[in-house]
PDB file of C-alpha atoms in Angstrom:
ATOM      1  CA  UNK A 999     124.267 110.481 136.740  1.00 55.00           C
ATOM      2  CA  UNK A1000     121.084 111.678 134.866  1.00 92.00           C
ATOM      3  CA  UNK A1001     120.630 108.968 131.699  1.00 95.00           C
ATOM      4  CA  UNK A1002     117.431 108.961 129.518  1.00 96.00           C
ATOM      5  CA  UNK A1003     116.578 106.793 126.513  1.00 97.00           C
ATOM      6  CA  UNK A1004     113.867 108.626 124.559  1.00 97.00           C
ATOM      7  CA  UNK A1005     112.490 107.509 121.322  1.00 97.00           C
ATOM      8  CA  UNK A1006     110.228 107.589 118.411  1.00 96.00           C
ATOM      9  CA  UNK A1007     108.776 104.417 116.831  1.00 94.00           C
ATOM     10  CA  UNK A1008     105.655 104.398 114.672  1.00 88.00           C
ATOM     11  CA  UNK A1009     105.059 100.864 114.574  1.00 90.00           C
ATOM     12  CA  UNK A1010     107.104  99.051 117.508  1.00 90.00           C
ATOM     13  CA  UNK A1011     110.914  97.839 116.454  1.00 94.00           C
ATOM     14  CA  UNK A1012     112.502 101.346 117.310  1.00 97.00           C
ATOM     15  CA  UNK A1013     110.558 101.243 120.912  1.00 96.00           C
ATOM     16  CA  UNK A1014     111.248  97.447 121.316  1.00 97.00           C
ATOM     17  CA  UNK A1015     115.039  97.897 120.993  1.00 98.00           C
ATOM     18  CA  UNK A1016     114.881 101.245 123.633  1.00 98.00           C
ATOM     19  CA  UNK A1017     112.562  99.076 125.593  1.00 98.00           C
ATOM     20  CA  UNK A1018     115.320  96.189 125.349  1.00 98.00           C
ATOM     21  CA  UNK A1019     118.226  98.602 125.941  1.00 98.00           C
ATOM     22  CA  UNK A1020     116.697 100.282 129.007  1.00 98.00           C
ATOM     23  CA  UNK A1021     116.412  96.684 130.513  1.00 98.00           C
ATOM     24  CA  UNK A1022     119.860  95.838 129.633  1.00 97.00           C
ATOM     25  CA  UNK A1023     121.082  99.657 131.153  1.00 97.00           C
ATOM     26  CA  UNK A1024     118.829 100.258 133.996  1.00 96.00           C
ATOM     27  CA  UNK A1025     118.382 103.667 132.114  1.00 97.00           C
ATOM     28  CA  UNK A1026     114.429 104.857 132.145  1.00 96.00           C
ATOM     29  CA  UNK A1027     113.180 104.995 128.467  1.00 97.00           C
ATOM     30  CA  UNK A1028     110.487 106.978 127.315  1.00 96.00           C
ATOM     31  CA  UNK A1029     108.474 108.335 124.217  1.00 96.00           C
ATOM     32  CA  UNK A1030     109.797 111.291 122.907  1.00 96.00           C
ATOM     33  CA  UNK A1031     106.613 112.915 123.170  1.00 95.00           C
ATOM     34  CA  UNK A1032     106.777 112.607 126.827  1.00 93.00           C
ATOM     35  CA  UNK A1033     110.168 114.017 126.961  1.00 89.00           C
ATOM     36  CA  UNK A1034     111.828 115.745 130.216  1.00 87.00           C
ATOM     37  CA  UNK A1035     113.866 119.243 129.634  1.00 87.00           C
ATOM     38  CA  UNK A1036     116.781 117.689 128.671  1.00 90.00           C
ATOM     39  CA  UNK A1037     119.473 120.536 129.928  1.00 87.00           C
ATOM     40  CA  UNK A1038     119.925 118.465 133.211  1.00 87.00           C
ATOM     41  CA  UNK A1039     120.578 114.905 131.740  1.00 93.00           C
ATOM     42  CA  UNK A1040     124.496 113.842 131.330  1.00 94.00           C
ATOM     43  CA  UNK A1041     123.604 111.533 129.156  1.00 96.00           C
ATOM     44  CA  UNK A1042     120.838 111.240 126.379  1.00 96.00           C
ATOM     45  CA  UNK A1043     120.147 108.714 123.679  1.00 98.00           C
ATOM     46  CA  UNK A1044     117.965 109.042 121.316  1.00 97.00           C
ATOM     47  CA  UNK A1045     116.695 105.559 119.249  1.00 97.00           C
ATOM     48  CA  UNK A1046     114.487 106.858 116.115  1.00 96.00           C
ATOM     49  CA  UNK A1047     112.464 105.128 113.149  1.00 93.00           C
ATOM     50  CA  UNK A1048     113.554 105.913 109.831  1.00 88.00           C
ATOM     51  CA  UNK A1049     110.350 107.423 107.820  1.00 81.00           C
ATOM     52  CA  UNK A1050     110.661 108.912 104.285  1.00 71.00           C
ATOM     53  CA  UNK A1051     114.133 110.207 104.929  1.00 65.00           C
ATOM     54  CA  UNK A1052     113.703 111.439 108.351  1.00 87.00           C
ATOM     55  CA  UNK A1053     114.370 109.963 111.963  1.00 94.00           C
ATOM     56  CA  UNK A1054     110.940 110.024 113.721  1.00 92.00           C
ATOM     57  CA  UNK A1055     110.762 112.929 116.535  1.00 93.00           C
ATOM     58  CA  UNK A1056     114.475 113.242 116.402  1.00 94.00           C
ATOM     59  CA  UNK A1057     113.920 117.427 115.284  1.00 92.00           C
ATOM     60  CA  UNK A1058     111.603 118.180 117.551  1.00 92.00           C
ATOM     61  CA  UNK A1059     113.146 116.207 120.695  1.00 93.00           C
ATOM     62  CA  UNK A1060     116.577 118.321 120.293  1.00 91.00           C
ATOM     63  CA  UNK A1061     114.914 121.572 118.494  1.00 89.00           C
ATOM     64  CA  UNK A1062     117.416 124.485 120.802  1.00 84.00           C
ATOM     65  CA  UNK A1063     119.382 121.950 122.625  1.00 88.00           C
ATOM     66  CA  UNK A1064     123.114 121.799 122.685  1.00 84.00           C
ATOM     67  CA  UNK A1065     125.542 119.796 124.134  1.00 84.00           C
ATOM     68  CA  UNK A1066     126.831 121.088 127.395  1.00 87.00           C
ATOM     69  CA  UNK A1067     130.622 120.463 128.689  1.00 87.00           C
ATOM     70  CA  UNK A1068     130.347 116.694 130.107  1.00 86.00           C
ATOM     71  CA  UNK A1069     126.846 115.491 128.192  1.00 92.00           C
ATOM     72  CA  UNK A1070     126.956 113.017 126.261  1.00 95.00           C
ATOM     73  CA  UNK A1071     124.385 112.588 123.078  1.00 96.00           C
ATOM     74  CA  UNK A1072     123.825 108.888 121.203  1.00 97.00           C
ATOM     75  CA  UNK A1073     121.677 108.351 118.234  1.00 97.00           C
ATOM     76  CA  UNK A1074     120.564 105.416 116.955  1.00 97.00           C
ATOM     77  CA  UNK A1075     117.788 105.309 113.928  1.00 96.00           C
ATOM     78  CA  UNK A1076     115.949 102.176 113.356  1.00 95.00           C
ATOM     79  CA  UNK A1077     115.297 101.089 109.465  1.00 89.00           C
ATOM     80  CA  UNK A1078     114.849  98.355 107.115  1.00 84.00           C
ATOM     81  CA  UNK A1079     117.774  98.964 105.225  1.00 83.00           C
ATOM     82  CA  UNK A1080     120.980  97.541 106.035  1.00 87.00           C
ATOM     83  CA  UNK A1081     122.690  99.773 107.411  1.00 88.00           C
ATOM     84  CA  UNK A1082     126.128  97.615 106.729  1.00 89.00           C
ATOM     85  CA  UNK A1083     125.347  99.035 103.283  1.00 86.00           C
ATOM     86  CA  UNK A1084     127.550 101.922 102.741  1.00 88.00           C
ATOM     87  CA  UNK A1085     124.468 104.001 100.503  1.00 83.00           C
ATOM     88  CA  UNK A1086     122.493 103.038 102.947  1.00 84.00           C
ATOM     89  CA  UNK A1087     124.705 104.817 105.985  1.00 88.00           C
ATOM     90  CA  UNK A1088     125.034 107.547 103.467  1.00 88.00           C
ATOM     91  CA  UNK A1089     121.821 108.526 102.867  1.00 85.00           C
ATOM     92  CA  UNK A1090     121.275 107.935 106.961  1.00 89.00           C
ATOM     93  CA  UNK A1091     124.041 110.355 107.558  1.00 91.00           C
ATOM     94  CA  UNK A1092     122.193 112.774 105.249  1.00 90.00           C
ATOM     95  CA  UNK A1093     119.239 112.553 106.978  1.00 90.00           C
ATOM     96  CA  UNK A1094     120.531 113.372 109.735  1.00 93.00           C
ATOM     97  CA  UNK A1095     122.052 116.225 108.855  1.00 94.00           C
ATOM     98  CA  UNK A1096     118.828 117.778 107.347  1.00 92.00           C
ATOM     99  CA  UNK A1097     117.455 117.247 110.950  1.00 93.00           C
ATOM    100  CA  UNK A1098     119.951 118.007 112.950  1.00 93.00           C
ATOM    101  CA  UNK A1099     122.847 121.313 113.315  1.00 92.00           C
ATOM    102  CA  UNK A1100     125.936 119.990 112.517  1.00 91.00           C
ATOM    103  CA  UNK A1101     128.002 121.359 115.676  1.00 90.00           C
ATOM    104  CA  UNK A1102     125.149 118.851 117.457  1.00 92.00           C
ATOM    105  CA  UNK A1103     125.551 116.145 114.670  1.00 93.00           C
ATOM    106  CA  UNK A1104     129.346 116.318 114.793  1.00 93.00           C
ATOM    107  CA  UNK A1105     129.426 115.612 118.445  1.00 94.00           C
ATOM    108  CA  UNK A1106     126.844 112.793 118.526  1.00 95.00           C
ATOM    109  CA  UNK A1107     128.003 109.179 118.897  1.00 96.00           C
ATOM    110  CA  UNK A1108     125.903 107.461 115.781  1.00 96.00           C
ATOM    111  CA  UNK A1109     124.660 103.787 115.461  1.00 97.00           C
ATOM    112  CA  UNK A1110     122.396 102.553 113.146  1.00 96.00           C
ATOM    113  CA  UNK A1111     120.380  99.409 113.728  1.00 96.00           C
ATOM    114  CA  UNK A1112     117.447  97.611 111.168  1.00 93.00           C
ATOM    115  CA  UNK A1113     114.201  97.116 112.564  1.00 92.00           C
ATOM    116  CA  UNK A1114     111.035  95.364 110.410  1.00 89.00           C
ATOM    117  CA  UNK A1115     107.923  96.239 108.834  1.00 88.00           C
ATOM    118  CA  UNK A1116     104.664  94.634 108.409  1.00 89.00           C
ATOM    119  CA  UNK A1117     102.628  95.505 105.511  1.00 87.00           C
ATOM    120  CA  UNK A1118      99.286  94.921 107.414  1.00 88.00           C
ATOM    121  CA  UNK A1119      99.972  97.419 110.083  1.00 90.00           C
ATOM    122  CA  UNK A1120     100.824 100.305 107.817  1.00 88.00           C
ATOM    123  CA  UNK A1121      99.033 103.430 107.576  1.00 87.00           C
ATOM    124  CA  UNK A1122      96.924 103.930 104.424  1.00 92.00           C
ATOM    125  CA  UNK A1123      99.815 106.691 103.533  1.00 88.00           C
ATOM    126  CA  UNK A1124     102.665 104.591 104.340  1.00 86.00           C
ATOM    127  CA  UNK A1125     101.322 101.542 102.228  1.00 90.00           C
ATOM    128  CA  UNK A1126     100.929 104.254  99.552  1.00 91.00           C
ATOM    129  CA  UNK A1127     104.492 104.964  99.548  1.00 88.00           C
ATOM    130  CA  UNK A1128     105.519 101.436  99.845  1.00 88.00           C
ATOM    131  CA  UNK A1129     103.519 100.580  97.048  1.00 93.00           C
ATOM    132  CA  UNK A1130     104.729 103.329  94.618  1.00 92.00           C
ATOM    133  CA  UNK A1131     108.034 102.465  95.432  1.00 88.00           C
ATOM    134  CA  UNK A1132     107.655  98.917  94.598  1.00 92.00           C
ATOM    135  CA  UNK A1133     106.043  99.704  91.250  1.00 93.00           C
ATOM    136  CA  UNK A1134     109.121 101.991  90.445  1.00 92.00           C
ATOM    137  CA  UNK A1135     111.834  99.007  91.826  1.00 90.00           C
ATOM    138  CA  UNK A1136     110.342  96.789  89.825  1.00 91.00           C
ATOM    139  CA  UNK A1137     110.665  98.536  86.410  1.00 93.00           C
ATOM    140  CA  UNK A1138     114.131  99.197  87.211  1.00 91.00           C
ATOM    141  CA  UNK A1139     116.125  96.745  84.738  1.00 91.00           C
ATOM    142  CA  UNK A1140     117.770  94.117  87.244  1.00 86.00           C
ATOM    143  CA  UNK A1141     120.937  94.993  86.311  1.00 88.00           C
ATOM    144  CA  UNK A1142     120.626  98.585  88.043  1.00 86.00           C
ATOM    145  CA  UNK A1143     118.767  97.404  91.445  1.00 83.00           C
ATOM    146  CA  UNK A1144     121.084  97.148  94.746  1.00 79.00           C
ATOM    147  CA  UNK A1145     120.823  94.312  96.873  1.00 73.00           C
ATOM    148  CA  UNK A1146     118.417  96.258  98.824  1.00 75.00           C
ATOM    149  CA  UNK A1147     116.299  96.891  95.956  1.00 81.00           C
ATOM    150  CA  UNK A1148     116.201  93.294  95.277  1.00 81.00           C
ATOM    151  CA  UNK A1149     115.064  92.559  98.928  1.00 78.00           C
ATOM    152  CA  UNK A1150     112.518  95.315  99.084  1.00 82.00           C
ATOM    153  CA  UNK A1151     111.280  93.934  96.081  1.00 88.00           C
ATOM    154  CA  UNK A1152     111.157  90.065  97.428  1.00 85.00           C
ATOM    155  CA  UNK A1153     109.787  91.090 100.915  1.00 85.00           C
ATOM    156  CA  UNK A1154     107.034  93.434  99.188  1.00 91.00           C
ATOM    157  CA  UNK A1155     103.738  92.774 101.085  1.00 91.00           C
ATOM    158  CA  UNK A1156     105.219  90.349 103.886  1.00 89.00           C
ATOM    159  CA  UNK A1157     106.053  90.755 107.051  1.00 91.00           C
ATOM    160  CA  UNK A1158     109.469  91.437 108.072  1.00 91.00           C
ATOM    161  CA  UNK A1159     111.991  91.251 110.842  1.00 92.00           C
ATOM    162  CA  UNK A1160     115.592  92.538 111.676  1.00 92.00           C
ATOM    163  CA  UNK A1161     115.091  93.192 115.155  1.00 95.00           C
ATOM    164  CA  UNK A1162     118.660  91.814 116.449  1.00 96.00           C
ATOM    165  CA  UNK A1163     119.270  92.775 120.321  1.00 97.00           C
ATOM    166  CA  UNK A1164     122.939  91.716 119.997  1.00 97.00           C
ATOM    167  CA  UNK A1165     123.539  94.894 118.127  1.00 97.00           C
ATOM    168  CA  UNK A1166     122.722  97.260 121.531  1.00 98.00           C
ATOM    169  CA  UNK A1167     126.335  95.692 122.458  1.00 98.00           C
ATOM    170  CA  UNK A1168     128.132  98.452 121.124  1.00 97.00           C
ATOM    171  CA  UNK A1169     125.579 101.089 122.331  1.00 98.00           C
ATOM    172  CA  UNK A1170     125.874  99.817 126.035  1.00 97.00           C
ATOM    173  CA  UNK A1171     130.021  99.985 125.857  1.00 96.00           C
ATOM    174  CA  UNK A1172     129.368 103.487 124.456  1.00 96.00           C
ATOM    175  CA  UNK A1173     126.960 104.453 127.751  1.00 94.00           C
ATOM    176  CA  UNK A1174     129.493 102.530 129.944  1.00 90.00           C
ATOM    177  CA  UNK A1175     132.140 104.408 128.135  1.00 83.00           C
TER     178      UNK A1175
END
């Protein structure tokens, strides 16, 4: 059976879990930039950072694909927020679906997994938007920030991590599956 992990990371979590999961799988992993045609592969998942609303490379890897009878498609985006947080799979789910066709979407099994950041390894434009961000959490009255707001605004500057490799378990029972 033809597998492939592909995925897009900008600053390592995203390629550290496919890294992790290809291990665990035996399943080759690659950048999404070096993507094969995907046509031939029964089984495809896709791992991809979460970036301003968007899942890194995700578009561009599956721009004119479609599932075929007996292909299987798992995505898996990689963020800092929770994604036990039901806004927070919300706003995932719509991100997704600005990326993605829905009869592709609708057939996709979906995890979501967090990753980290570190503040000293952002681009100059990401740290912009970090920054900006933070100024506007922080003048939101406390009584109308989320939990997540509340972290963001605690971890500000730091250095960050989520990674947890016990949450590829489901994943692997869905490639097994």
């Amino acid at each position: 059976m033809e597998r492939i992990i592909l995925y897009g990371s900008q600053y390592g979590s995203t390629r550290r879990y496919a890294e992790k999961l290809s291990e665990q799988t035996g399943i080759p992993a690659a950048s999404y930039k070096e993507a094969p045609a995907l046509a031939d592969r029964q089984v495809i998942i896709y791992l991809g950072g979460l970036y301003a609303g968007g899942v890194l490379g995700l578009a561009k890897t599956l721009r004119g694909f479609s599932l075929q009878s007996g292909q299987k498609l798992i995505l898996v985006t990689v963020g800092l927020a929770d994604p036990n947080d039901p806004e927070n799979r919300n706003n995932i789910r719509a991100s997704l679906q600005r990326q993605l066709p829905a009869e592709l979407l609708d057939r996709a099994a979906t995890y979501h997994l967090r990753g980290g950041i570190d503040y000293q390894k952002l681009s100059l434009g990401h740290r912009a938007v970090m920054a900006l961000l933070y100024q506007s959490l922080r003048r939101t009255p406390i009584e109308k920030q989320t939990p997540e707001n509340r972290a963001l605004i605690e971890t500000y500057g730091k250095q960050v991590d989520f990674t947890d490799f016990c949450a590829l378990e489901p994943i692997i029972r869905e490639i097994q599956g």
